[in-house]
XYZ file of C-alpha atoms in Angstrom:
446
model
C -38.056 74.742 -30.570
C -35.683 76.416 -33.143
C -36.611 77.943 -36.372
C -34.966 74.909 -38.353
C -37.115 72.710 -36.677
C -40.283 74.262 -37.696
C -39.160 73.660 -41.420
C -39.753 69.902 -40.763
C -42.886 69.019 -42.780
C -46.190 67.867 -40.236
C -43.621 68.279 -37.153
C -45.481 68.047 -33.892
C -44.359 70.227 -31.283
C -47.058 68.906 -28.161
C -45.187 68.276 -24.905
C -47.947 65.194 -24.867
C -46.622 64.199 -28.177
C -42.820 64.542 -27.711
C -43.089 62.969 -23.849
C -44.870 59.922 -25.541
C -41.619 59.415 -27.247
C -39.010 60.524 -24.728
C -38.663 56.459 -23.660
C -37.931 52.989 -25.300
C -38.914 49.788 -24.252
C -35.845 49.153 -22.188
C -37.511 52.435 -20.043
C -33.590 52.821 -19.154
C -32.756 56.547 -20.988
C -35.272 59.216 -21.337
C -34.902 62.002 -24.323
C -37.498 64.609 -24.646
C -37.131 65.023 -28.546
C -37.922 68.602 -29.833
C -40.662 67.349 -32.175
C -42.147 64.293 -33.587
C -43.141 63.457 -36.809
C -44.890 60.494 -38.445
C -44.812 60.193 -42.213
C -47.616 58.181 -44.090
C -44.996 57.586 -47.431
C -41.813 56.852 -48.623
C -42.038 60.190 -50.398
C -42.887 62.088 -47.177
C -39.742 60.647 -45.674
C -37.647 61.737 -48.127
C -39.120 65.127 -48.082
C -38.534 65.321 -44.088
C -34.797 63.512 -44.515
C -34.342 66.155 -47.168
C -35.117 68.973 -45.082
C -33.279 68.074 -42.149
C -29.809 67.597 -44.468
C -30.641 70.817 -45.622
C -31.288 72.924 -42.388
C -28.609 70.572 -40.178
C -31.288 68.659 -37.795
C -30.892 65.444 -36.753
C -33.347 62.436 -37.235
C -34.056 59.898 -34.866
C -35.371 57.149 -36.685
C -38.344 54.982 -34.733
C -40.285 51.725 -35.642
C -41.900 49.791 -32.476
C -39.226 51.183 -30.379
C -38.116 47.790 -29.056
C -34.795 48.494 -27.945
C -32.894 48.956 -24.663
C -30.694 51.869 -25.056
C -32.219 54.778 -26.441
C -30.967 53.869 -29.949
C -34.221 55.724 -31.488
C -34.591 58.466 -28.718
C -32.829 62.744 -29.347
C -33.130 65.085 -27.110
C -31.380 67.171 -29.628
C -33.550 66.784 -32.884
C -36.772 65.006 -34.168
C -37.892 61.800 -33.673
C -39.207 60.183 -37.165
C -41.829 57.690 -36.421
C -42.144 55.008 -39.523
C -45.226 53.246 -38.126
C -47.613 55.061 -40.427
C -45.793 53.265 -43.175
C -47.624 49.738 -42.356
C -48.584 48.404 -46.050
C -47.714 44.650 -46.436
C -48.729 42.558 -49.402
C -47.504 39.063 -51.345
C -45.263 39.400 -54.276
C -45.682 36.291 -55.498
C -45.875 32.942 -54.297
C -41.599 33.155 -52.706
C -41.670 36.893 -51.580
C -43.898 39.428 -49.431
C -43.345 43.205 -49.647
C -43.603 44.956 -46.578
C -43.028 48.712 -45.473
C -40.427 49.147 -42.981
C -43.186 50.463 -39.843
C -45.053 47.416 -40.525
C -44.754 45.016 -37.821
C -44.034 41.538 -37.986
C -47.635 40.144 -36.705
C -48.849 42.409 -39.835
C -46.932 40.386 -42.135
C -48.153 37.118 -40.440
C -51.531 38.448 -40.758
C -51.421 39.024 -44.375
C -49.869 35.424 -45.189
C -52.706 33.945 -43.513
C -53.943 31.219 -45.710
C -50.957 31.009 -48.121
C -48.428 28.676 -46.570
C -46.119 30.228 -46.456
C -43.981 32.243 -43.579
C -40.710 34.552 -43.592
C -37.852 32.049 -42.715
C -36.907 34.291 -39.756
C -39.553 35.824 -37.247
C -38.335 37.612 -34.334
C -39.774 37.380 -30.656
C -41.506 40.362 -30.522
C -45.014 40.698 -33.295
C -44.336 44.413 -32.423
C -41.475 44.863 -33.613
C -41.063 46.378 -37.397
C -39.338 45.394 -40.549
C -37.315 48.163 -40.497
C -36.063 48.102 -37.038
C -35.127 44.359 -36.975
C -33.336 44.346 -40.425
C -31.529 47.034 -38.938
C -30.549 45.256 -36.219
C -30.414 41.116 -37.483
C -33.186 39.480 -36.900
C -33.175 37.111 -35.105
C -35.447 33.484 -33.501
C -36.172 30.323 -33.058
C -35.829 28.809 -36.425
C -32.248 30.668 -36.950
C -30.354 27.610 -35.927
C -31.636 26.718 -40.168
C -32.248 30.149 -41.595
C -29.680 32.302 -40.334
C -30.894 36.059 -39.902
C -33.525 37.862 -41.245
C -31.128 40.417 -42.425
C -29.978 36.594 -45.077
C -33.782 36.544 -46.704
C -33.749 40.415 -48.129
C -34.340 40.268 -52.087
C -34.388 43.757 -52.450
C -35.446 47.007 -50.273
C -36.197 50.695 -50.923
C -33.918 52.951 -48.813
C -34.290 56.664 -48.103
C -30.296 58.080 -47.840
C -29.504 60.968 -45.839
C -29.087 63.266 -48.955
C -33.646 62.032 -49.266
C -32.690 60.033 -52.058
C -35.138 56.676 -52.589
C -32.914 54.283 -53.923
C -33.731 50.325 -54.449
C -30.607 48.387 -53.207
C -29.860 44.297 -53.472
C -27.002 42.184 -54.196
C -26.616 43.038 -57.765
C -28.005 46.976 -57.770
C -26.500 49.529 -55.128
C -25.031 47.293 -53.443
C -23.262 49.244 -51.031
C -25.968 50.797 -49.270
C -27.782 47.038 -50.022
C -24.619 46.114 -47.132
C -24.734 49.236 -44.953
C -27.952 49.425 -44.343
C -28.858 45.775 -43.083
C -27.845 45.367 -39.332
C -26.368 48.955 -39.578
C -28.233 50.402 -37.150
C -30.309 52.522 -38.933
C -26.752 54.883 -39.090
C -27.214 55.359 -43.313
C -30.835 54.914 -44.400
C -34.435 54.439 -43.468
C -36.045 50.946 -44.899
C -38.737 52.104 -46.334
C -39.801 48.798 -47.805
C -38.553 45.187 -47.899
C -38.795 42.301 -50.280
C -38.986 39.067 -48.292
C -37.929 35.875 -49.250
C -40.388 33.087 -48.201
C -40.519 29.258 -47.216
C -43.386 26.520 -46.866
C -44.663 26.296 -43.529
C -46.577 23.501 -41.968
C -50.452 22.913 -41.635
C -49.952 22.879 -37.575
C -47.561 23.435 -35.464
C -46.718 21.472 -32.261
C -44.489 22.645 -28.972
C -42.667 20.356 -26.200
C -41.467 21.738 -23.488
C -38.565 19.849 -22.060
C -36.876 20.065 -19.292
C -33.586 19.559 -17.929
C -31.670 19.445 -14.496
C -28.633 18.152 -16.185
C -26.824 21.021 -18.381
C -24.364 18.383 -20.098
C -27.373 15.908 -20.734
C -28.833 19.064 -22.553
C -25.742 20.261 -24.090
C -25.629 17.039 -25.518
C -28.945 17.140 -26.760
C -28.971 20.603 -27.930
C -25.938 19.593 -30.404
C -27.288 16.876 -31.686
C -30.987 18.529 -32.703
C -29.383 21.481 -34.445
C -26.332 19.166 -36.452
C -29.345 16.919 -37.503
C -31.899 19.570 -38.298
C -34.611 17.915 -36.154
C -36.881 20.328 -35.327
C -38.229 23.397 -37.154
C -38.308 25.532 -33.856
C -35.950 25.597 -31.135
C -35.529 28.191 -28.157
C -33.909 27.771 -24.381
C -34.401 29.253 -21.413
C -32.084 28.663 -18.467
C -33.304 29.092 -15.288
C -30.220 29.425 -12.848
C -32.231 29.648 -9.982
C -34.079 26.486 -10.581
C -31.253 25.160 -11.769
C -32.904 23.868 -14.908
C -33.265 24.340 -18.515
C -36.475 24.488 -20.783
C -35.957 23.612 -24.295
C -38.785 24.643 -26.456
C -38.932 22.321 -29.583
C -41.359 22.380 -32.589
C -42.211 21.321 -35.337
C -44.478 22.252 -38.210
C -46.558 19.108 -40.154
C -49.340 17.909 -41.698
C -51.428 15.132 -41.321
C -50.445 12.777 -38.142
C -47.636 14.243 -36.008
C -45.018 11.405 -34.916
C -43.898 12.536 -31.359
C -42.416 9.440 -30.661
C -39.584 9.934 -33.494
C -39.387 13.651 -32.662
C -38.573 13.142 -29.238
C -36.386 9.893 -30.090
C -33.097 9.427 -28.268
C -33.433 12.727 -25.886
C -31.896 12.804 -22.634
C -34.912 15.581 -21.260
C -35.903 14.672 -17.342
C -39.592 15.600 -18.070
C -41.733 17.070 -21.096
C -43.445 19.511 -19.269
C -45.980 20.704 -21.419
C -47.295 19.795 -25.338
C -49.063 22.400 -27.247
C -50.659 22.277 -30.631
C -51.737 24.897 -33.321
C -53.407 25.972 -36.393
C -51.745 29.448 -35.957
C -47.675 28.360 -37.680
C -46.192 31.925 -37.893
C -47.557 33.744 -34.076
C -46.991 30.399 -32.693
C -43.331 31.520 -32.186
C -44.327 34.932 -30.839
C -44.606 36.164 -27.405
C -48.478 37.392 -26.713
C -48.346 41.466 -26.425
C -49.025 41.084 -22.611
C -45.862 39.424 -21.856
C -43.743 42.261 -21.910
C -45.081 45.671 -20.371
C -43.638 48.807 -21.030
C -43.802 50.175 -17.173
C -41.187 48.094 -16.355
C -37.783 48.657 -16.811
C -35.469 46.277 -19.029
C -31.853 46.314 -18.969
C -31.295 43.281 -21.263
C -28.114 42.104 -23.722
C -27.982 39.677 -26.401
C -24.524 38.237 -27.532
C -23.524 36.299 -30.938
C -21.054 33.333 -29.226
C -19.042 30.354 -31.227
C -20.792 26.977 -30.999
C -17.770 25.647 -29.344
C -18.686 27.763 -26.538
C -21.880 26.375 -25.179
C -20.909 23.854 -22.208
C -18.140 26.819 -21.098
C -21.701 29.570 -21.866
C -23.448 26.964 -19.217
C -20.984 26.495 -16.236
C -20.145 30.548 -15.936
C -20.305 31.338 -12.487
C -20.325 34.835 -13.411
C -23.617 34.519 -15.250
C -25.299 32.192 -12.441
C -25.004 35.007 -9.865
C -27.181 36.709 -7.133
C -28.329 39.800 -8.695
C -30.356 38.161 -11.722
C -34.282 38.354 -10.272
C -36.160 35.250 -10.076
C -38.564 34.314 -12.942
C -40.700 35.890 -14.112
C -38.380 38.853 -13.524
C -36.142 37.833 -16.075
C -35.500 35.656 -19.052
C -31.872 33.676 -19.897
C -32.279 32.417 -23.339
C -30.545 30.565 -26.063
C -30.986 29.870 -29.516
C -28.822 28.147 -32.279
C -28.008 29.901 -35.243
C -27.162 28.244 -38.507
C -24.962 27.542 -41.330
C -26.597 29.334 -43.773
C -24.844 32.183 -45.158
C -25.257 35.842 -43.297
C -24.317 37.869 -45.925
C -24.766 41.374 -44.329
C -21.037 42.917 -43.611
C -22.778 44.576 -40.397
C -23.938 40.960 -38.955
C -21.331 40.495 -36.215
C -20.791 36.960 -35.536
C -17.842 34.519 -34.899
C -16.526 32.655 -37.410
C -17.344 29.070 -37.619
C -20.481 26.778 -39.262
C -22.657 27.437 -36.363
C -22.788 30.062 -33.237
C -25.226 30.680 -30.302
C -27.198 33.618 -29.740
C -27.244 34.216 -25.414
C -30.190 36.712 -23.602
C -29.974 38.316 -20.606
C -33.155 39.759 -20.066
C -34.297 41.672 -16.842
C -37.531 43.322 -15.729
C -38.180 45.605 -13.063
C -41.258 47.319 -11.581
C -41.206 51.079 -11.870
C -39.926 52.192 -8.915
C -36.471 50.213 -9.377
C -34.627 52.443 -11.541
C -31.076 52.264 -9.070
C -31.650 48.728 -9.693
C -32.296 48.664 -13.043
C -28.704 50.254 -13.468
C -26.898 48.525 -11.454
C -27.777 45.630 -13.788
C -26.909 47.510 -16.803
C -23.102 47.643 -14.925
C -23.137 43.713 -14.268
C -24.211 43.487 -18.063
C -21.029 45.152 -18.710
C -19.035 43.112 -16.790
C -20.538 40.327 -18.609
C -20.183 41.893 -21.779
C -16.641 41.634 -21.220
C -16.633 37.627 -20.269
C -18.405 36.743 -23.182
C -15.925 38.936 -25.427
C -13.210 37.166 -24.110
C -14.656 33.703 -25.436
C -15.026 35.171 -28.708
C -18.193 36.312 -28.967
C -20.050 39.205 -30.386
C -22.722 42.147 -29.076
C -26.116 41.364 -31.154
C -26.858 45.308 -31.468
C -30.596 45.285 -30.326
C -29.751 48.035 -28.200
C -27.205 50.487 -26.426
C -24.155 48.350 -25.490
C -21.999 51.661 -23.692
C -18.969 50.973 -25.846
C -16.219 53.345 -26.923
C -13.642 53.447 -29.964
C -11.635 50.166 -28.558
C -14.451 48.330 -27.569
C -16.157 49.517 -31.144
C -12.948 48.652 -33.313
C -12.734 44.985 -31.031
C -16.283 44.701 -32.304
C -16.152 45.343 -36.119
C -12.302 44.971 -36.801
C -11.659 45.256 -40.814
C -15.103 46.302 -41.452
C -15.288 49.690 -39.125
C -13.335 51.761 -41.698
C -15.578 50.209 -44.529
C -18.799 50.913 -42.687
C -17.442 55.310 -42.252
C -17.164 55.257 -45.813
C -20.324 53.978 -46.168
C -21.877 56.901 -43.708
C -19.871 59.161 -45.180
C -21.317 58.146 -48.815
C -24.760 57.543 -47.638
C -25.128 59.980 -45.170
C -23.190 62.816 -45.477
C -24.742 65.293 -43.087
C -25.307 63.031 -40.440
C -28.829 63.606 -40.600
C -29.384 60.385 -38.509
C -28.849 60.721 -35.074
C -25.608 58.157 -34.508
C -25.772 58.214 -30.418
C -23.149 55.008 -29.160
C -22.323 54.219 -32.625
C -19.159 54.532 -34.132
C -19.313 55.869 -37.612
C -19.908 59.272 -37.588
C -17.663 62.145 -36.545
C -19.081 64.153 -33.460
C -18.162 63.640 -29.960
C -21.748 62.211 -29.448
C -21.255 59.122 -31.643
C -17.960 57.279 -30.203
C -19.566 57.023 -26.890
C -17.618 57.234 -23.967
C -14.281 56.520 -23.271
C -12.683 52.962 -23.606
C -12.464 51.688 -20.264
């Protein structure tokens, strides 16, 4: 531990404490951070951003940690831990504030009664505000709503200069752009204003399957163009050879299944469930994902036009995927409705697919774990070539082509923007491509 770093306000130095935060969920890269520290206010983080600007340490900045490539791991500075900034409340009947540690089943929570939900929830009720605004945002209702990074009124940001500045479409709206899906590369959300919609009094879930990928291409096409359901996620299972559409829809009173399910070409409805609880409905329980397991996963943004060609890829229907429940292939629609973050990567067109690749291994498969993290790669690559885009939840191993492929036009915006925001490049920019050091463009293009 250096001098500098004991100017860091509250720092821990335990080895317990830094080991607890050497790993992310994906369990693939481990970082032994120098110290920890976990702020309980927007003005603490401002104080610690200010003093690591000032004394030339570099902040890793960590919410639930759910990411795959070490995106909020440093073995080279501190890792900032926003959790302890978990206050959510409603501001007003259309918005909910929420601090960017709190995480997403906290916001449910504290909507529960009102009617009303975020248009956007992601996966994961463990995941924070912060860290998925950073990213996108996205789940099973984006084939209407877009992202979440699309339903931001207004957020509090903490620069790298320790400035707090409010940011939205009409006020700072530079760092307003930079900071949503940028990676957490030119401020820490410290708080988010949250547009919100009506939800239902119940919610209720088929399960249908499918042995016939055209028959649910077909169908897939037709329930997003006519807005059918409220909730709709896939998983393909290649070695079953099968697809499970998940399709719900939120109501009150008398729920008419028969017109829901009208004119679908599913082999079997597998399973019906029904629900008083709208918003965690759409969430994986916390047991469904352990973090002893390894999980080399990637998420791509593809065109609509691309799903039947997505489907038949015999490069994505190969051996080295593990059987269920070792792994997850998922698909989910996402909509027309504007994405107006600059960061957002997606292909142009009215609609586009968002495609998971999602692998779990036991702790002892590490070799294996990487070799999967190649063949992701190699899909990477595929699914590039048919136009599509890296979501950014995690580490995606590219270098300066492979980055200026991804952002085009908007790379040279988005180093003006860390050069504005962040001038000291106080937050650790590991894989990404806007800072200056060796350490952020990765390694070489292939």
């Amino acid at each position: 531990m250096t001098n500098k770093d004991r100017r860091i306000p509250g720092a821990s130095r335990s080895l317990k404490d830094r080991e607890a935060y050497a790993q992310d969920f994906g369990r693939m890269d481990m970082r032994v951070p120098e110290a920890v520290v976990t702020p309980q206010s927007a003005e603490e983080v401002a104080g610690i951003v200010r003093c690591a600007a000032r004394d030339g340490i570099r902040l890793a900045v960590r919410g639930g940690g759910h990411s795959q490539g070490g995106q909020s791991l440093t073995d080279r500075g501190v890792v900032l831990d926003t959790r302890g900034l978990d206050r959510v409340q409603p501001a007003g009947p259309e918005l909910v504030r929420a601090q960017g540690g709190a995480q997403w089943s906290q916001v449910l929570d504290a909507l529960r009664g009102t009617r009303r939900l975020p248009p956007v929830l992601v996966d994961i009720g463990e995941a924070t505000v912060g860290g998925t605004l950073s990213a996108g945002g996205v789940g099973s209702t984006s084939h209407r709503y877009g992202a979440q990074v699309g339903q931001v009124e207004q957020l509090e940001v903490v620069t790298g200069a320790g400035e707090r500045v409010r940011c939205s479409p009409v006020r700072n709206e530079g760092l307003f752009n930079a900071v949503r899906s940028g990676q957490g590369q030119f401020g820490i959300i410290t708080e988010a204003w949250i547009r919100l919609r009506a939800a239902g009094e119940r919610f209720r879930q088929h399960q249908l399957r499918y042995r016939d990928f055209d028959r649910f291409a077909d169908d897939f096409e037709f329930v997003v163009e006519a807005d059918r359901f409220d909730n709709l996620r896939a998983e393909i299972r290649y070695h079953e050879q099968e697809i499970i559409l998940s399709a719900g829809f939120e109501y009150g009173g008398e729920p008419d299944d028969a017109e829901m399910l009208a004119g679908l070409q599913y082999d079997e409805n597998t399973y019906t469930r029904d629900t008083t609880s709208v918003g965690h409905a759409v969430i994986y329980p916390k047991w469904a994902f352990s973090w002893l397991h390894y999980h080399p996963w990637r998420d791509w943004i593809l065109p609509w036009e691309s799903l039947r060609t997505l489907l038949s890829q015999p490069l994505l229907d190969s051996h080295w995927v593990p059987p269920r429940p070792w792994s997850w292939t998922g698909l989910y629609g996402i909509g027309s409705e504007a994405i107006d973050a600059p960061l957002f990567m997606r292909p142009p067109g009215k609609r586009a697919i968002c495609y998971s690749i999602l692998a779990v291994l036991g702790e002892f498969q590490h070799e294996k774990a990487t070799e999967l993290v190649s063949k992701l790669e190699e899909i990477d690559r595929t699914l590039v070539g048919l136009g599509g885009k890296s979501y950014l939840s995690g580490g995606v191993g590219y270098g300066p082509k492979e980055w200026a492929e991804h952002y085009g036009e908007t790379l040279e915006q988005a180093i003006g923007w860390k050069r504005e925001f962040d001038p000291k490049q106080v937050f650790n920019p590991v894989g990404m491509p806007f800072g200056n050091s060796p350490e952020v463009s990765g390694r070489k293009a292939r």
